[in-house]
Coordinates of C-alpha atoms in Angstrom, one line a residue:
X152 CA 71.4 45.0 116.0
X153 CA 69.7 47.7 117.8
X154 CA 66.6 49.2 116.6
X155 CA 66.4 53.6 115.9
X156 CA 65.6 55.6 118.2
X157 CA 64.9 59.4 118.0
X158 CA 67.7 60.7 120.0
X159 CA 70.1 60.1 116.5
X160 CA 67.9 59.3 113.8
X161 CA 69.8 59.3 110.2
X162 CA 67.3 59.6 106.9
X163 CA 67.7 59.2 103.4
X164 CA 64.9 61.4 101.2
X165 CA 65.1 60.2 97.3
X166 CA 63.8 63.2 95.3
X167 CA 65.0 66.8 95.9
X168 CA 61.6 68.7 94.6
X169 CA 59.0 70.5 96.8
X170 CA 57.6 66.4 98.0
X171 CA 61.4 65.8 99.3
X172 CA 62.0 68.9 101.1
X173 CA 58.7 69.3 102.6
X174 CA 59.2 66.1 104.1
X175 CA 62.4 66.6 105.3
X176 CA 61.6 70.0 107.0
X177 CA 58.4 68.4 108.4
X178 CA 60.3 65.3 110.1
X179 CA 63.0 67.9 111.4
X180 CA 60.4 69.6 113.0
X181 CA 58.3 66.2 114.6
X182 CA 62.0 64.7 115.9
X183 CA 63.0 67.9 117.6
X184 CA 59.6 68.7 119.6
X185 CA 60.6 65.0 120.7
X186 CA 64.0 66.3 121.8
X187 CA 65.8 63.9 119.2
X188 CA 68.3 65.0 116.5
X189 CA 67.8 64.2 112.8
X190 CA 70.0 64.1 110.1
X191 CA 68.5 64.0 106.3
X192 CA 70.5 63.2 103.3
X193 CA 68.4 64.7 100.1
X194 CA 69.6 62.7 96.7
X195 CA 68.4 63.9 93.5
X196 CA 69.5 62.7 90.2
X197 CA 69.8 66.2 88.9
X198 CA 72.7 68.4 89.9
X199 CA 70.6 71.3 90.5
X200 CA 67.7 71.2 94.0
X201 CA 63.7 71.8 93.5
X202 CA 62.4 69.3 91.1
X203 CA 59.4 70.2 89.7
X204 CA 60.1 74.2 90.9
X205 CA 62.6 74.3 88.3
X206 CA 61.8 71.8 85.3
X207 CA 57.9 71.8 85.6
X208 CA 56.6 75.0 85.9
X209 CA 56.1 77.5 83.0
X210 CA 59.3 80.2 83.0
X211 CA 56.4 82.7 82.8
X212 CA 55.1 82.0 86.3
X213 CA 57.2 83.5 88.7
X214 CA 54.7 83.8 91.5
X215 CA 54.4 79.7 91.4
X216 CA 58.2 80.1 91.4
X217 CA 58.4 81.8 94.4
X218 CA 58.2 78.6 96.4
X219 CA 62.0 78.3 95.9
X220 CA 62.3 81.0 98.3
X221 CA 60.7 78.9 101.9
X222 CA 62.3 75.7 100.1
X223 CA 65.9 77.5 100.0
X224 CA 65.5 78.9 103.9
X225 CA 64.6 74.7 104.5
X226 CA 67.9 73.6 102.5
X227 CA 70.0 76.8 103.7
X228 CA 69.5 75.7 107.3
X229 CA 72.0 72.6 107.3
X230 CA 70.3 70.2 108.7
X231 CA 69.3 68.8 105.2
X232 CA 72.3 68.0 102.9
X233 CA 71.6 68.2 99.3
X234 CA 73.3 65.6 97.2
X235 CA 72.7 66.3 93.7
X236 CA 73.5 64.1 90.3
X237 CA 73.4 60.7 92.0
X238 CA 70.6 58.5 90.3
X239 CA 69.6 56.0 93.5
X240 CA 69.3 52.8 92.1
X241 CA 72.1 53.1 89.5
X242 CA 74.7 55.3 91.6
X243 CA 73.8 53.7 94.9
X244 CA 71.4 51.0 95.4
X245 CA 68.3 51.3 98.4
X246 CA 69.7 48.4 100.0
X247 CA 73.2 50.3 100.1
X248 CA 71.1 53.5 101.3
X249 CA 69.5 50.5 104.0
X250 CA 72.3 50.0 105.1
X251 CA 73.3 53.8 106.0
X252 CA 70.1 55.1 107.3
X253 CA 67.4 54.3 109.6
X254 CA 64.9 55.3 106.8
X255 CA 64.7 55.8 103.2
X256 CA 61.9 57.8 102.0
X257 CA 60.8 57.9 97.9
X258 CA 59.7 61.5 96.7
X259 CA 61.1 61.5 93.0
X260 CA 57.8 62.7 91.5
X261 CA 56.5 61.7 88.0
X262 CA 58.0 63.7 85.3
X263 CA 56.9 60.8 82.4
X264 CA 53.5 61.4 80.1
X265 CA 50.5 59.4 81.1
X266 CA 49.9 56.7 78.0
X267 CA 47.1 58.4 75.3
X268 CA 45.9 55.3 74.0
X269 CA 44.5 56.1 70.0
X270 CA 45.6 55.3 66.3
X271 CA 48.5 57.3 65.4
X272 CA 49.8 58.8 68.5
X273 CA 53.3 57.3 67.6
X274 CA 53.3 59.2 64.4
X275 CA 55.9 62.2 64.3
X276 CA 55.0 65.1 65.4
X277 CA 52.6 64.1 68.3
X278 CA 54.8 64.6 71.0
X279 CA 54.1 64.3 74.9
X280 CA 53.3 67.4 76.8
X281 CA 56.0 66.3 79.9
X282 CA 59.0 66.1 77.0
X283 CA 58.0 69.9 76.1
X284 CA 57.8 70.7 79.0
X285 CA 60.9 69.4 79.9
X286 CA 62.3 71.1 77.4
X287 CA 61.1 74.9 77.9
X288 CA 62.6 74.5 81.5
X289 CA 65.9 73.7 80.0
X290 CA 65.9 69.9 81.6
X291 CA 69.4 68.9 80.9
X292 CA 68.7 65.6 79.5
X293 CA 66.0 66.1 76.8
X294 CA 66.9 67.7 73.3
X295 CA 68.1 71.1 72.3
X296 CA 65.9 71.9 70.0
X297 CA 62.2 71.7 69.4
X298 CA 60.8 71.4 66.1
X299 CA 58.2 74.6 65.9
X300 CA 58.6 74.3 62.2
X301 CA 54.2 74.1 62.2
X302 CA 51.8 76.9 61.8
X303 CA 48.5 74.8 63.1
X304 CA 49.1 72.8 66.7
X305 CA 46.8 70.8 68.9
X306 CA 46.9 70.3 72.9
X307 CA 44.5 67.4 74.3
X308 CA 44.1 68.2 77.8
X309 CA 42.1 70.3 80.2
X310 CA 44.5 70.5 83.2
X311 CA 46.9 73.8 83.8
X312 CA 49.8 71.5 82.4
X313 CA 47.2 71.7 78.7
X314 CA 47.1 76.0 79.6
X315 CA 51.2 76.5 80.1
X316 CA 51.8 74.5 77.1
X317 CA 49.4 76.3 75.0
X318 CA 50.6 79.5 76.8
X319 CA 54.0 79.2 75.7
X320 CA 53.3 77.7 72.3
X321 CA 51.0 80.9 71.8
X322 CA 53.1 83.3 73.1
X323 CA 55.8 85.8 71.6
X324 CA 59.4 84.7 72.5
X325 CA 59.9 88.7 73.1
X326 CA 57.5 88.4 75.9
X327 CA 59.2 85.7 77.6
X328 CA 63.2 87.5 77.9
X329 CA 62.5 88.8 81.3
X330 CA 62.4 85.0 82.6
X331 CA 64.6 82.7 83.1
X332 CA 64.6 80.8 79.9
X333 CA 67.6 79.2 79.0
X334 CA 69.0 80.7 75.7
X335 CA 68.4 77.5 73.5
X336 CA 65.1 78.0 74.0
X337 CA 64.6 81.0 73.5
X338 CA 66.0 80.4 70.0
X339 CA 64.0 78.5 69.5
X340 CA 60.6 80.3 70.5
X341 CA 61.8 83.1 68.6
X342 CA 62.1 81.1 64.9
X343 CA 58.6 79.7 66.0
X344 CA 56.3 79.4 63.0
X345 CA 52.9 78.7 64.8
X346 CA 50.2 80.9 64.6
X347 CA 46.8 78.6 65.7
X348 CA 46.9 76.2 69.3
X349 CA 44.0 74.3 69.8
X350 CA 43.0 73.3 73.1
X351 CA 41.0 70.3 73.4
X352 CA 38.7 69.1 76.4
X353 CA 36.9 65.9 76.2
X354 CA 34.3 67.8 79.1
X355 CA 32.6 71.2 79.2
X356 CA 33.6 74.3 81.3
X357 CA 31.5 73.4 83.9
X358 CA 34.6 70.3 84.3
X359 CA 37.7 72.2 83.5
X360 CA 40.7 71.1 85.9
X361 CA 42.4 74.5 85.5
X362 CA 43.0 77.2 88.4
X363 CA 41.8 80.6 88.2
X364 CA 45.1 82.1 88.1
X365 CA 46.4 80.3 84.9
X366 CA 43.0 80.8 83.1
X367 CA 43.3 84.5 83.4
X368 CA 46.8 84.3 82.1
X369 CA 46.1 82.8 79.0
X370 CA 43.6 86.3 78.3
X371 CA 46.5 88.7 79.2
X372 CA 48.7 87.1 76.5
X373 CA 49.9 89.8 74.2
X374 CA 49.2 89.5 70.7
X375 CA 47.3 86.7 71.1
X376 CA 43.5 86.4 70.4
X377 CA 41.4 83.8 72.2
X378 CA 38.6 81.7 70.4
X379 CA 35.8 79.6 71.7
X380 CA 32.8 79.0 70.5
X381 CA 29.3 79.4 71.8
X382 CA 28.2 75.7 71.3
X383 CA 30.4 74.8 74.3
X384 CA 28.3 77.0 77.0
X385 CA 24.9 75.6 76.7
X386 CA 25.9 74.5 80.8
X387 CA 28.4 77.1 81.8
X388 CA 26.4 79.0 83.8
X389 CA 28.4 80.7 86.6
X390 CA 25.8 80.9 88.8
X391 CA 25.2 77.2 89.1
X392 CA 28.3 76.9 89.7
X393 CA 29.2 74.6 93.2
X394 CA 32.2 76.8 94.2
X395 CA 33.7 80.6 93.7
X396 CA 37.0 79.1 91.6
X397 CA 34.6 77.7 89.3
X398 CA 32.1 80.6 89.4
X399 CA 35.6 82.9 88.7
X400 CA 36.8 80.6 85.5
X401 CA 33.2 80.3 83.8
X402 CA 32.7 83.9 83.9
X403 CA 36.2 84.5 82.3
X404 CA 35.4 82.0 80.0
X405 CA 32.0 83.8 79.1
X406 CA 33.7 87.2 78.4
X407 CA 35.6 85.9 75.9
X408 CA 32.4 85.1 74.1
X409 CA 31.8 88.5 73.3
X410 CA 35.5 89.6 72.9
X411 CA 35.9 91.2 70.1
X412 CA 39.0 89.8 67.6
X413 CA 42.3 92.3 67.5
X414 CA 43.3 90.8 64.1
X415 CA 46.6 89.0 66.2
X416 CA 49.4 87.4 64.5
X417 CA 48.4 84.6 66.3
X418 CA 45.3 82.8 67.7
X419 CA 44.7 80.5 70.8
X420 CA 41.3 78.5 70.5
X421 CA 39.4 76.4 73.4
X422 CA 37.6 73.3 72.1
X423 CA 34.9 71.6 75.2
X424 CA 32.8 68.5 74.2
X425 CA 35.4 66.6 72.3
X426 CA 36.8 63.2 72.8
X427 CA 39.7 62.3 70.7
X428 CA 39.8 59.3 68.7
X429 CA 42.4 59.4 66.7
X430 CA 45.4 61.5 65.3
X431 CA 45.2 61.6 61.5
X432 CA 48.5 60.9 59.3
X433 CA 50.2 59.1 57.0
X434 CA 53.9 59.8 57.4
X435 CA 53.1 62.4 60.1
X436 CA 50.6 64.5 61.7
X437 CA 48.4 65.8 59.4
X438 CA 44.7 66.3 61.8
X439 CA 42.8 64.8 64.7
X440 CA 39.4 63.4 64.8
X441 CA 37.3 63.4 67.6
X442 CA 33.8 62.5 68.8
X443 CA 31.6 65.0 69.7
X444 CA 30.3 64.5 73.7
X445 CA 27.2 66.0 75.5
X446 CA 26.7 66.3 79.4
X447 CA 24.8 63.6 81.5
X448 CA 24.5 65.1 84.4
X449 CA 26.6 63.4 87.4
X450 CA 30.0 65.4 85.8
X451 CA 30.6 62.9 83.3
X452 CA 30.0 62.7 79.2
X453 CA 28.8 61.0 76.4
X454 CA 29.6 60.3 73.1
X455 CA 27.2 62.1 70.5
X456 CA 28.1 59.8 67.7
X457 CA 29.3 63.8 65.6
X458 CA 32.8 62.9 64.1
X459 CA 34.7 66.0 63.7
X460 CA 38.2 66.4 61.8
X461 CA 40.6 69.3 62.2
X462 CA 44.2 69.8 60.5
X463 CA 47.0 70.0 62.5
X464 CA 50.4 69.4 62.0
X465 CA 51.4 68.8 65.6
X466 CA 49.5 67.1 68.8
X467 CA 50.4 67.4 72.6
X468 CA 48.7 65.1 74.8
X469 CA 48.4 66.7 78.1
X470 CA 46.0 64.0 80.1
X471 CA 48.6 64.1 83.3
X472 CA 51.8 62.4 84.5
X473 CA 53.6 58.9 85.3
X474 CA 56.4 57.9 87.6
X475 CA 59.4 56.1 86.8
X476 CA 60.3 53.3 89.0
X477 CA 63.0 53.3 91.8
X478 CA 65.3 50.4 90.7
X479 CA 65.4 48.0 94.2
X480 CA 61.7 49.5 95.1
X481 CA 58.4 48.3 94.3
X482 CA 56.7 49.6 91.6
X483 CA 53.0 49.4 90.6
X484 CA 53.5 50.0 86.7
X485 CA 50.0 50.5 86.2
X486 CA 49.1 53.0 88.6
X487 CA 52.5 54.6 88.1
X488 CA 52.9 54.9 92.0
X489 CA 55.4 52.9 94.9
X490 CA 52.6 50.6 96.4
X491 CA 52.6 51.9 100.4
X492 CA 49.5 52.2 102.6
X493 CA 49.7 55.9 103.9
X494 CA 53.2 56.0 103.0
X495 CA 54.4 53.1 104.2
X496 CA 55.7 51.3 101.2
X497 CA 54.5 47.5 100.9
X498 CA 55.5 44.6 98.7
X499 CA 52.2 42.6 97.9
X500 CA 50.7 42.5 101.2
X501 CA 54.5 42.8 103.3
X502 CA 55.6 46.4 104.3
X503 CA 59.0 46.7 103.4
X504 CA 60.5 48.1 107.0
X505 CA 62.2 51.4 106.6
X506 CA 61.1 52.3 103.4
X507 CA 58.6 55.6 103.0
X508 CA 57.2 57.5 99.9
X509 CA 55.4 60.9 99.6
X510 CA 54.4 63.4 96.9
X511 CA 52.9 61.9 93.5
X512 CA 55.4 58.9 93.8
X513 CA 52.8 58.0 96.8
X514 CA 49.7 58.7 95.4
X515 CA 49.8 59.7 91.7
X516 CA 50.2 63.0 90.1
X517 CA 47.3 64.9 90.9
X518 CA 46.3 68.1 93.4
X519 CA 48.7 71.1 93.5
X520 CA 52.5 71.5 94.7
X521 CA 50.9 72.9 98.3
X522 CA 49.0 68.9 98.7
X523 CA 52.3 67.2 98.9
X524 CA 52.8 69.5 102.7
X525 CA 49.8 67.1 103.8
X526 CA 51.0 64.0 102.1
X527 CA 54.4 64.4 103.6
X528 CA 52.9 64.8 107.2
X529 CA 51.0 61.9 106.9
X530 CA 54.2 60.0 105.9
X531 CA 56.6 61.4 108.5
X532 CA 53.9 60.8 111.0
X533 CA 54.1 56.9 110.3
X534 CA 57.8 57.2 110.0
X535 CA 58.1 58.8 113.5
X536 CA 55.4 56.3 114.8
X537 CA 57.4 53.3 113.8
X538 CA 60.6 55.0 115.6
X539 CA 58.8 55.2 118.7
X540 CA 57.4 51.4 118.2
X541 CA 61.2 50.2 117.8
X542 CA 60.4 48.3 114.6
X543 CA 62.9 49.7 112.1
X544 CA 66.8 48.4 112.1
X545 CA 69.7 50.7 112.6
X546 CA 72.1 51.4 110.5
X547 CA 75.0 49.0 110.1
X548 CA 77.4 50.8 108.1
X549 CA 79.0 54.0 109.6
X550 CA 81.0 55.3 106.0
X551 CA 79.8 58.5 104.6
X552 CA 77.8 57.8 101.8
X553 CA 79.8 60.9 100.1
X554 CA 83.1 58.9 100.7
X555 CA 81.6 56.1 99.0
X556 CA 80.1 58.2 95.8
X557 CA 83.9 60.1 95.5
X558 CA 85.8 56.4 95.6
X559 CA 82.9 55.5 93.0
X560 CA 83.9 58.5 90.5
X561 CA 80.1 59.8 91.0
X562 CA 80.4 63.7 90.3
X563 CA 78.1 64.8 93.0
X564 CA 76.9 68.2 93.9
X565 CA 76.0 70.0 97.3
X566 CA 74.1 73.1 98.8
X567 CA 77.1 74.9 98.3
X568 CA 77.5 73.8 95.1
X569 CA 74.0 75.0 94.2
X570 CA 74.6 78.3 95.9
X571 CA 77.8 78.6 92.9
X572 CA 75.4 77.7 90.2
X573 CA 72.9 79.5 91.2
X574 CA 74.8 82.9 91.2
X575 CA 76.8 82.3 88.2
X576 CA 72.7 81.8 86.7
X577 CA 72.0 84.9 88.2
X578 CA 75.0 86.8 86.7
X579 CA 74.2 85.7 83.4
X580 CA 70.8 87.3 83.4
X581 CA 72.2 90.7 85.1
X582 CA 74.6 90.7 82.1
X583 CA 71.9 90.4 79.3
X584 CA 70.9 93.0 76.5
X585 CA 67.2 92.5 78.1
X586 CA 67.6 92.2 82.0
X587 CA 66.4 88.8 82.9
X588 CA 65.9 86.7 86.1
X589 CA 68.6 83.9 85.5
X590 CA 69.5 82.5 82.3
X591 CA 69.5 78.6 83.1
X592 CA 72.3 76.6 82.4
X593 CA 71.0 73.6 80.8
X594 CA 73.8 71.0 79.6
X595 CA 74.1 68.3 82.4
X596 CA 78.5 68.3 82.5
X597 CA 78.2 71.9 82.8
X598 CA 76.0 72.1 85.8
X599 CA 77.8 69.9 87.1
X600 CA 81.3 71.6 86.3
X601 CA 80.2 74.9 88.0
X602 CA 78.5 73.3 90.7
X603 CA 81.8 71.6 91.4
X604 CA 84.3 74.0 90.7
X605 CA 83.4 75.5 94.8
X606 CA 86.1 72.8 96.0
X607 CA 83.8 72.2 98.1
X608 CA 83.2 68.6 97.2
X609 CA 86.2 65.6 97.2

């Protein structure tokens, strides 16, 4: 068997989000300054491109949703062929993608919650921030509905995931009919009964993880008041602050100290300095209880030993992500990551040849989408290394994987496909009583159906 070379190099990416097509745009680019030719196959278990573009960020937020314009121009130049709804490890097995491409490379993200480890977070009505998330971005395979039967809700978190949940549990459904919410949920918004979201850090402003952009939001809500409370500033000083982003967020913070209250139907309030220990309940939610904490110094906290109770009749843990193995991969299921050094992915101590990951399925889900551009070079830059060195196997199979998915009864879907769907989303918002972006089509069969109907696909 003859080992790849970069004149013909054929590559499998696993994960069609920003992590996948960054990479496969990136490795395009590093095979053809060598004068080679590259052919990527993009597999996502979803029918519809863009991962966490389209079912992680906040329908509100169209400038962050503006990426899906340079990762459309990467997809629309045909060099990368989208093929959506196949679940790798179920659908098709790594080895069988081994088998068909001189490299696989792992870039499915982590859409799961992160574990919040206290007495009564299984009771009902705590729910994961990831599964609400899920569902306000009209993920096909989460729930319809979404009980907002609660006046009183909590958010543990202080990340920009804790500010668009909070956000959207805050805001008016009215507000949010120029997006591209999918009808269910908008429904649903709309019968909301909250009226108080509590937002709870376990350190002070000085510590927040938010960005500037999604702290000013959360003012500019309409008729929505913002509370916090002046025992939480004792070290929010802007002008010790080690960097403008921080310096911008404490003093937005600060104004709302003297704010005055509108008398809004509803109210958003920011809680610093407290460490949850436990969500109260005996059949369901009925209050947290946390432990007051206090600065040391070197960015960290300390509990007080002040208990403090509140009632709420619902809880969101928002303390980050975790990724779901790739069955036929390794999988560290405690760090929630594919064990690789610099992207090469090991097993123990043994590299497993041709086998790559990038994006938070690399290195955990934390920086910003624009991190996973440098994570992917560093990745295709080991990938393009070990091409050069002759140490991966060529293919041995020639069959078009799409041959083999059509004979297997998988209903896949393309870039043209996409294109269909994404039109017929379109013309469903141009055609609404309140002109909106796109109205999303959520149920899986009929993504699929529309997506399919291009006769485009066997």
């Amino acid at each position: 068997m003859t080992s790849s070379s970069l004149t013909s190099l054929r590559v499998a990416i696993v994960g069609a989000g920003p992590a996948g097509i960054y990479a496969g745009n990136i490795l395009t680019r590093a095979v053809t300054d060598a004068g080679g030719t590259v052919a990527i196959d993009l597999f996502d278990s979803l029918p519809a491109p863009y991962g966490l573009i389209r079912y992680g960020v906040a329908p509100d937020h169209p400038r962050i949703k503006g990426i899906v314009d340079s990762l459309h121009e990467m997809l629309d130049t045909g060099v990368t062929r989208f093929i959506g709804n196949v679940e790798v490890g179920r659908d098709l097995a790594v080895d069988e993608l081994h088998d068909r491409y001189d490299a696989v490379i792992l870039a499915t993200g982590a859409l799961r919650d992160a574990p919040l480890d206290i007495p009564g977070i299984d009771l009902p009505g705590s729910y994961g921030a990831a599964d609400f998330v899920a569902w306000y971005d009209g993920h096909p395979d989460v729930p319809r509905d979404w009980p907002l039967d609660q006046r009183e809700v909590a958010v543990i978190g202080n990340g920009n995931v804790s500010l668009d949940v909070a956000r959207v549990l805050a805001k008016h459904a009215v507000d949010l009919r120029s997006t591209e919410i999918a009808d269910n949920v908008l429904d649903g918004l709309e019968a909301s009964a909250v009226t108080d979201v509590h937002v709870f850090g376990r350190r002070g402003p000085a510590d927040i993880k938010f960005t500037p952009i999604e702290l000013r939001e959360l003012g500019e809500v309409p008729n929505v008041d913002i509370v916090v409370h002046d025992e939480d500033f004792a070290d929010a000083d802007p002008a010790q602050a080690p960097n403008n982003q921080l310096k911008v967020m404490l003093r937005v913070l600060n104004s709302w100290r003297t704010r005055e209250r509108t008398g809004a139907s509803r109210r958003l309030h920011l809680h610093f300095y407290h460490s949850p220990l436990a969500v109260l309940g005996d059949d369901r939610v009925e209050g947290l209880r946390f432990e007051r904490t206090e600065p040391i110094g070197d960015g960290t906290v300390r509990g007080t030993g002040e208990i403090r109770e509140i009632a709420v009749q619902q809880v969101y843990r928002a303390v980050g992500y975790f990724s779901s193995p790739v069955l036929g991969a390794p999988f560290d299921a405690v760090r929630g990551v594919v064990p690789n050094v610099e992207g090469r992915v090991v097993d123990g101590d043994a590299p497993v040849t041709g086998l790559y990951a990038t994006g938070w399925i690399k290195r955990g889900p934390v920086g910003l989408i624009g991190h996973t551009k440098s994570d992917a070079m560093e990745t295709v830059a080991h990938l393009v290394s070990d091409v050069e060195a002759g140490s991966l196997r060529a293919p041995s199979v020639t069959d078009d994987v799409l041959e083999v998915l059509a004979a297997r009864g998988v209903e896949f879907t393309t870039w043209e496909g996409w294109r269909v769907l994404d039109a017929h989303e379109r013309a469903l918002g141009a055609a609404h009583e309140h002109t909106r972006e796109r109205v999303k089509v959520v149920p899986r069969e009929e993504q699929v159906a529309i997506a399919r109907s291009a006769a485009l696909v066997p």
